[in-house]
mmCIF file of C-alpha atoms in Angstrom:
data_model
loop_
_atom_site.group_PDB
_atom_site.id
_atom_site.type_symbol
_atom_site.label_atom_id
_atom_site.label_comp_id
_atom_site.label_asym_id
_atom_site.label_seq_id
_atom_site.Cartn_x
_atom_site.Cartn_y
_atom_site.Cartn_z
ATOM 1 C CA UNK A 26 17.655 1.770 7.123
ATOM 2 C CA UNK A 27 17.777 -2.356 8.126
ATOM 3 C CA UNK A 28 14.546 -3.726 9.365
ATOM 4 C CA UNK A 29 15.698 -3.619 13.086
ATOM 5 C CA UNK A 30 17.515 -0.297 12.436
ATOM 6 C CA UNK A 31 18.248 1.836 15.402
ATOM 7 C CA UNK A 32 16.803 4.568 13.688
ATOM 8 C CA UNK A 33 12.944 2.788 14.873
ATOM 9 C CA UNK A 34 12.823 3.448 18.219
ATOM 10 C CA UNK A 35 9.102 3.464 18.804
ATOM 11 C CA UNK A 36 5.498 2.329 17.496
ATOM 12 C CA UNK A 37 5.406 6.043 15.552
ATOM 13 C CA UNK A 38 8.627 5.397 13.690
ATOM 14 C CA UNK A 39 8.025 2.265 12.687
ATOM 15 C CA UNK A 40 4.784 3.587 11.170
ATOM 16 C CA UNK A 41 6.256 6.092 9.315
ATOM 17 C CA UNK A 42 8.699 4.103 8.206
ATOM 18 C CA UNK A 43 6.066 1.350 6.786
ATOM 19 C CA UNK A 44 4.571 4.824 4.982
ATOM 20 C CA UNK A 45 7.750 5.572 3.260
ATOM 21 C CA UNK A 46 7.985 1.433 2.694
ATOM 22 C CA UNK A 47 4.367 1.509 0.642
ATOM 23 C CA UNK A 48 4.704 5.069 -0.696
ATOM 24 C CA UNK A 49 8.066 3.946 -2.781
ATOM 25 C CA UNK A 50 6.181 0.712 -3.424
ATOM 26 C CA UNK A 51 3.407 2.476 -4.687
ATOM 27 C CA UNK A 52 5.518 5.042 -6.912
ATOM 28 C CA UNK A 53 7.435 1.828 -8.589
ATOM 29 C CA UNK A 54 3.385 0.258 -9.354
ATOM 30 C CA UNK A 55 2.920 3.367 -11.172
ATOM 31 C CA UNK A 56 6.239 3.112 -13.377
ATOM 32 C CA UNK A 57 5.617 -0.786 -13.876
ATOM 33 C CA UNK A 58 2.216 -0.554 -14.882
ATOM 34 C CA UNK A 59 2.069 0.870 -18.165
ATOM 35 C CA UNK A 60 4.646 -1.424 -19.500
ATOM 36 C CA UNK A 61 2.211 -4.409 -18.367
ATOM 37 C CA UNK A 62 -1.091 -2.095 -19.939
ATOM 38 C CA UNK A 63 0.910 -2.753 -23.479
ATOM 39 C CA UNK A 64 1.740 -6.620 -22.801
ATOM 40 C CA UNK A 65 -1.618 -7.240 -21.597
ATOM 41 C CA UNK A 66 -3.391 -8.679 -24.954
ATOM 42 C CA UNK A 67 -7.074 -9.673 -23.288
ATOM 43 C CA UNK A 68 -8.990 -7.007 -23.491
ATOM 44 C CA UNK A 69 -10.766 -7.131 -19.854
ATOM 45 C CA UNK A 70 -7.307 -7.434 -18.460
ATOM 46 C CA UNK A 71 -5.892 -4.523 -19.918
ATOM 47 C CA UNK A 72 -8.865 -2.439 -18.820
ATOM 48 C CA UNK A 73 -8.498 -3.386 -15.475
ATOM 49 C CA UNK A 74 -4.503 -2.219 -15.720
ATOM 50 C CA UNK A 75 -5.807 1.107 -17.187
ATOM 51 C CA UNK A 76 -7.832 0.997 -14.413
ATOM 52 C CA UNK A 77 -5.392 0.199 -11.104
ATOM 53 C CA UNK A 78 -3.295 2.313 -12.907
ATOM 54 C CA UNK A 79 -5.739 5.665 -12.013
ATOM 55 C CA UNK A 80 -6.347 4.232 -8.804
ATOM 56 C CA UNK A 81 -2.906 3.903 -8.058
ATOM 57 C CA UNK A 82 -2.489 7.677 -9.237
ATOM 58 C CA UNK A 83 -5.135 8.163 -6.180
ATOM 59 C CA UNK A 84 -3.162 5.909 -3.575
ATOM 60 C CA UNK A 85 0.077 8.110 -3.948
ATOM 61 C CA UNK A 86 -2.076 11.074 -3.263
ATOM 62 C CA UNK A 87 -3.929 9.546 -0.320
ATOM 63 C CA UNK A 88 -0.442 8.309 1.420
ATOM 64 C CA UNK A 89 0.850 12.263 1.037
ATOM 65 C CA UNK A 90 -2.212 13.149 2.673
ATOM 66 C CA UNK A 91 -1.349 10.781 5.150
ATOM 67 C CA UNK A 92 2.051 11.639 5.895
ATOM 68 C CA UNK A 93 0.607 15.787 6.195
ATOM 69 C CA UNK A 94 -1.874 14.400 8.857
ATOM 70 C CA UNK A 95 1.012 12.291 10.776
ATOM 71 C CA UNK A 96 3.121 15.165 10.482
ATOM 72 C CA UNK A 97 6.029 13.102 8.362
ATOM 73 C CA UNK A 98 8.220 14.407 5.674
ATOM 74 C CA UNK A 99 6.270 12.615 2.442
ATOM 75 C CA UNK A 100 9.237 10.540 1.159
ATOM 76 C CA UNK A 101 9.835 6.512 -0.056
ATOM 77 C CA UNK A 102 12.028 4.116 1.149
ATOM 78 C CA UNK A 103 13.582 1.965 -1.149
ATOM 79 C CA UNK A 104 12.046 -1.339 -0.854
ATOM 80 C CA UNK A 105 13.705 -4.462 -2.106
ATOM 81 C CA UNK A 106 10.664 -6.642 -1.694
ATOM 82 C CA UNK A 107 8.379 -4.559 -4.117
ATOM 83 C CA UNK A 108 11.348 -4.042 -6.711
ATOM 84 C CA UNK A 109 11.915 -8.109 -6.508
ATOM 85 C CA UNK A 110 8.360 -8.995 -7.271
ATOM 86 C CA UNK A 111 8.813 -6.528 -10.233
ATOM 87 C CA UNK A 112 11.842 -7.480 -11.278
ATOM 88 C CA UNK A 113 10.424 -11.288 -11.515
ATOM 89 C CA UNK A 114 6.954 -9.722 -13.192
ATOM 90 C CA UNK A 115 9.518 -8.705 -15.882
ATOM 91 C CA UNK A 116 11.609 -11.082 -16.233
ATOM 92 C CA UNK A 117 8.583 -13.375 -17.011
ATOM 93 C CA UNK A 118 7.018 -11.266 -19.042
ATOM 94 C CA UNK A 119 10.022 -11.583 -21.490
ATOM 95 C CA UNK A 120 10.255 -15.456 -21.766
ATOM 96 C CA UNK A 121 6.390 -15.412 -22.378
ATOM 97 C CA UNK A 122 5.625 -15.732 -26.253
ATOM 98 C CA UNK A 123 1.845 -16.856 -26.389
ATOM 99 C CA UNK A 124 0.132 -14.046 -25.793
ATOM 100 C CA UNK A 125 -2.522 -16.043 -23.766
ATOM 101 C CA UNK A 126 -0.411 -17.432 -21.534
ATOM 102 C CA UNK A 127 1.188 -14.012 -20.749
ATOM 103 C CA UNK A 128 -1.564 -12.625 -19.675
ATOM 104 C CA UNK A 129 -2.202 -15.001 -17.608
ATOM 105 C CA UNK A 130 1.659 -14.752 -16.088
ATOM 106 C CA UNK A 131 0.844 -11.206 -16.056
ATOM 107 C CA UNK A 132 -2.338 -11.745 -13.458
ATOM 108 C CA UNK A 133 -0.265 -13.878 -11.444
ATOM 109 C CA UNK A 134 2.240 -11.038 -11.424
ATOM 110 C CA UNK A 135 0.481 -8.174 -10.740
ATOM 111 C CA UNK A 136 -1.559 -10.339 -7.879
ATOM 112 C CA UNK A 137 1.961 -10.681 -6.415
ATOM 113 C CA UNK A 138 2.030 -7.096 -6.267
ATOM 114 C CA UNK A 139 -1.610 -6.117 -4.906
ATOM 115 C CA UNK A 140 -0.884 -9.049 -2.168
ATOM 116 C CA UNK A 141 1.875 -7.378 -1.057
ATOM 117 C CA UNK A 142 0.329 -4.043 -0.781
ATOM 118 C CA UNK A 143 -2.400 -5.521 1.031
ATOM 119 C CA UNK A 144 -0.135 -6.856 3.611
ATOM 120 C CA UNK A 145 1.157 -3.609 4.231
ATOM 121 C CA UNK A 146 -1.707 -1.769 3.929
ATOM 122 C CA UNK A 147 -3.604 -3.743 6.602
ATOM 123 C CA UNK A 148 -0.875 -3.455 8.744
ATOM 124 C CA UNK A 149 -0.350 0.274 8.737
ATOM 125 C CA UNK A 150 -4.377 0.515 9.208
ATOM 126 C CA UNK A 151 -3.938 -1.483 12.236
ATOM 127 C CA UNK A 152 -0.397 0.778 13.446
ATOM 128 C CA UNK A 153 -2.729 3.867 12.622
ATOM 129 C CA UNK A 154 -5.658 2.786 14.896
ATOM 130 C CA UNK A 155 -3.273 1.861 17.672
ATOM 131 C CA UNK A 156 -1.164 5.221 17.470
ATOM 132 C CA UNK A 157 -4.798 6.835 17.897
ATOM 133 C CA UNK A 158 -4.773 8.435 14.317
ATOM 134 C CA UNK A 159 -8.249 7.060 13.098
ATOM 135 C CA UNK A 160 -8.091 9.769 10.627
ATOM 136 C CA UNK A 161 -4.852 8.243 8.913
ATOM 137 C CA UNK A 162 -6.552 4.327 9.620
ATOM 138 C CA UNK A 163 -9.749 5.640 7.404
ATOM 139 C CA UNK A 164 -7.558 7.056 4.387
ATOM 140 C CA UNK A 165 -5.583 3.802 4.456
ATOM 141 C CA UNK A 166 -8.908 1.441 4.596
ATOM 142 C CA UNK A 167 -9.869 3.280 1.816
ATOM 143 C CA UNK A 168 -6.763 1.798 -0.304
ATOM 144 C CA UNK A 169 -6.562 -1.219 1.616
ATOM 145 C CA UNK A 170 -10.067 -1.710 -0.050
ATOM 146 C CA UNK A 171 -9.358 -0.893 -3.349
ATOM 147 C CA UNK A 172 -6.372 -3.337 -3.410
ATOM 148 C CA UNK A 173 -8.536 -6.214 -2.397
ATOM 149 C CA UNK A 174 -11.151 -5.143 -4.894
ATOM 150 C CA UNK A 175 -8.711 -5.579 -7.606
ATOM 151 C CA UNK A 176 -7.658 -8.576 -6.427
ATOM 152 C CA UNK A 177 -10.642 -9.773 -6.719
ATOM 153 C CA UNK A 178 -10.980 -8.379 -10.132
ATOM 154 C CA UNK A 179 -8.016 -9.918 -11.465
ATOM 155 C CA UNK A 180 -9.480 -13.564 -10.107
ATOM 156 C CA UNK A 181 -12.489 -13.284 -11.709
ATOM 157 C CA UNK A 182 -10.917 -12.248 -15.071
ATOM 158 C CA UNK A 183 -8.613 -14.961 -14.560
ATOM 159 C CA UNK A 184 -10.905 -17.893 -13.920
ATOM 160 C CA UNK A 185 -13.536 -16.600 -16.341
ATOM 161 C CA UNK A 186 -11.220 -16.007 -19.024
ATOM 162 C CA UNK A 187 -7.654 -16.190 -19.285
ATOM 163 C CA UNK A 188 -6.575 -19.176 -17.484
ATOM 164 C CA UNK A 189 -8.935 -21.032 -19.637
ATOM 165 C CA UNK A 190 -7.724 -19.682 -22.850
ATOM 166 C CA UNK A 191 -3.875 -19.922 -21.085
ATOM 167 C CA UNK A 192 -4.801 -23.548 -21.331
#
């Protein structure tokens, strides 16, 4: 399905559609982020990977809830723009040798990724609201918060620690 595919007719489809977008987004997180738990070499950092990686667990969950409440089928989407900021997360990961400058590259990767999510999310809390479906707009504030929480998370670890030591 294109992004002005004829299958999105209306404000309800293309909601739906943004839910299949972020649930396959959020399934690819999951497989990606063990991989950057081992890489990660500061400790901080790879606690907050263990971390994202539970509440990431708890995002899939929420969207299925979501799509049960919407009345949607609970499937993903492939979405190139997730699988290219992962693809490029790896692909740097690989030319990195100094550990401290890796995790550093790995921040700025997995910010990629929680910027991205928070783009979507905020949108499809916004859809939700308008389609009148405050009860899927609260379950997706709920992530949308957690996303900018680690966000911020990452930042702080970063300027505290990493970048310096990256340095």
């Amino acid at each position: 399905m294109g992004w002005f595919s004829k299958d999105i007719q209306t404000m309800d489809d293309l909601f739906v559609h943004q839910l299949q977008d972020i649930y396959y987004a959020e399934q690819q997180i999951l497989k990606a982020l063990p991989n950057m738990i081992d890489k990660a070499t500061d400790p901080e950092l790879r606690e907050a990977f263990e971390d994202h990686l539970r509440e990431t667990e708890t995002h899939v969950t929420r969207l299925q809830a979501v799509f049960r409440m919407h009345g949607a089928a609970i499937k993903g989407q492939d979405c190139p723009a997730i699988d290219g900021i992962i693809d490029e997360a790896e692909e740097i990961a690989g030319e990195v040798e100094d550990k401290r400058v890796l995790d550093a590259a790995l921040i700025a990767a997995a910010q990629a990724v929680e910027h991205y999510e928070m783009t979507r999310y905020g949108t499809l809390v916004a859809w939700a609201k308008q389609l009148g479906r405050p009860d899927c707009a609260a379950e997706l504030e709920k992530t949308l918060k957690e996303e900018q929480a680690t966000d911020e998370k990452l930042t702080d670890i970063a300027v505290r620690a990493v970048n310096r030591k990256a340095a």
